[in-house]
Amino acid sequence: MTEPAKVAESEAFSLRLNWRQADREADYVADADGYDGSVGRIYLHDAGPQQGLWFWAMNAHGSEISRDIGSLNGVEKSARSAARMVEGAWFAAIKGSSLDRPLPKPNAYAMARAGE
């Protein structure tokens, strides 16, 4: 079982999935080209013992998507870290499948907006 790679917060990292806001503030879903439906979600816990932490989950399923890749959900201190975990899980889950294809490199404008 391979655990999705966790990238240090200080490292420059471009998000590679298509992220969009869900129905409420601080709630986002990720879509991937070639896959119908969302592949993951992150949201901010606003109450309880995990208040202030970001929940993440890779929730895609299908015959070409491995569920035996380690963690499929958890919590992180930042939205960016949570999004990285979703993306790490997604790319680990589709490795070697027909969904595993090269993504276009982000353009300079997108990288500048991301602070990279």
Coordinates of C-alpha atoms in Angstrom, one line a residue:
M1 CA 0.0 0.0 0.0
T2 CA 1.6 3.3 -1.1
E3 CA 0.8 6.4 0.9
P4 CA 0.1 9.6 -1.2
A5 CA 3.1 11.9 -1.1
K6 CA 2.8 14.8 1.3
V7 CA 4.6 18.0 0.0
A8 CA 6.0 20.5 2.5
E9 CA 4.0 23.7 2.8
S10 CA 7.0 25.8 1.8
E11 CA 7.6 24.0 -1.5
A12 CA 6.3 25.5 -4.7
F13 CA 3.5 23.3 -6.0
S14 CA 0.9 23.9 -8.7
L15 CA -2.4 22.3 -8.2
R16 CA -3.2 20.1 -11.2
L17 CA -6.9 19.3 -10.9
N18 CA -9.7 21.7 -11.7
W19 CA -10.9 23.2 -8.4
R20 CA -14.2 25.0 -7.9
Q21 CA -16.2 26.3 -5.0
A22 CA -19.0 24.1 -3.8
D23 CA -22.3 25.3 -2.3
R24 CA -20.9 27.1 0.7
E25 CA -17.9 29.2 1.6
A26 CA -14.6 27.3 2.4
D27 CA -15.9 24.2 0.6
Y28 CA -14.2 23.1 -2.7
V29 CA -14.5 20.2 -5.1
A30 CA -11.9 18.9 -7.6
D31 CA -12.7 17.7 -11.1
A32 CA -10.3 15.8 -13.4
D33 CA -10.3 15.9 -17.2
G34 CA -11.7 12.6 -18.5
Y35 CA -13.5 11.6 -15.3
D36 CA -17.2 12.2 -14.9
G37 CA -18.0 13.7 -11.4
S38 CA -15.8 15.2 -8.8
V39 CA -12.7 13.3 -7.6
G40 CA -12.3 15.0 -4.3
R41 CA -13.4 17.6 -1.8
I42 CA -11.9 19.9 0.8
Y43 CA -13.8 22.0 3.4
L44 CA -13.0 24.0 6.5
H45 CA -14.3 22.6 9.8
D46 CA -16.1 25.5 11.5
A47 CA -17.0 23.9 14.8
G48 CA -16.0 21.0 17.1
P49 CA -12.6 19.6 18.0
Q50 CA -11.3 20.0 14.4
Q51 CA -12.4 23.6 14.1
G52 CA -10.0 25.5 11.9
L53 CA -8.7 22.4 10.1
W54 CA -9.3 21.4 6.5
F55 CA -11.0 18.1 5.8
W56 CA -10.0 16.4 2.6
A57 CA -11.2 13.3 0.8
M58 CA -10.5 11.6 -2.5
N59 CA -13.9 10.2 -3.3
A60 CA -13.6 9.0 -7.0
H61 CA -14.4 5.4 -7.7
G62 CA -14.5 3.1 -10.7
S63 CA -12.9 0.1 -12.2
E64 CA -9.7 2.0 -13.1
I65 CA -9.4 3.8 -9.8
S66 CA -7.5 2.0 -7.0
R67 CA -8.8 2.3 -3.5
D68 CA -5.7 0.5 -2.1
I69 CA -3.4 3.5 -2.0
G70 CA -3.3 4.5 1.7
S71 CA -5.3 7.4 3.1
L72 CA -8.3 8.5 1.2
N73 CA -9.2 11.3 3.7
G74 CA -7.9 13.3 6.6
V75 CA -7.4 16.8 7.9
E76 CA -4.7 19.4 7.2
K77 CA -3.8 22.8 8.6
S78 CA -4.4 24.7 5.3
A79 CA -6.6 24.5 2.3
R80 CA -3.5 24.1 0.0
S81 CA -2.2 21.2 2.0
A82 CA -5.6 19.5 1.9
A83 CA -5.9 20.0 -1.8
R84 CA -2.4 18.5 -2.3
M85 CA -3.5 15.4 -0.3
V86 CA -6.6 15.0 -2.6
E87 CA -4.4 15.4 -5.7
G88 CA -1.7 13.0 -4.3
A89 CA -4.4 10.4 -3.6
W90 CA -6.0 10.9 -7.0
F91 CA -2.8 10.5 -9.0
A92 CA -1.8 7.5 -7.0
A93 CA -5.2 5.9 -7.5
I94 CA -5.1 6.3 -11.3
K95 CA -1.5 5.4 -11.9
G96 CA -1.1 3.1 -14.8
S97 CA -4.8 3.4 -15.9
S98 CA -6.2 5.1 -19.0
L99 CA -7.0 8.1 -16.8
D100 CA -3.2 8.5 -16.1
R101 CA -2.2 10.9 -18.9
P102 CA 0.1 13.9 -19.0
L103 CA -1.4 17.2 -17.8
P104 CA -0.6 20.4 -19.5
K105 CA 1.9 22.5 -17.6
P106 CA 0.4 25.6 -15.9
N107 CA 0.9 28.8 -17.8
A108 CA 3.0 31.6 -16.3
Y109 CA 0.0 33.7 -15.4
A110 CA -1.6 30.8 -13.4
M111 CA 1.7 30.2 -11.6
A112 CA 2.1 33.9 -10.7
R113 CA -1.5 34.0 -9.3
A114 CA -0.6 31.0 -7.2
G115 CA 2.4 32.9 -5.8
E116 CA 5.0 30.6 -7.4

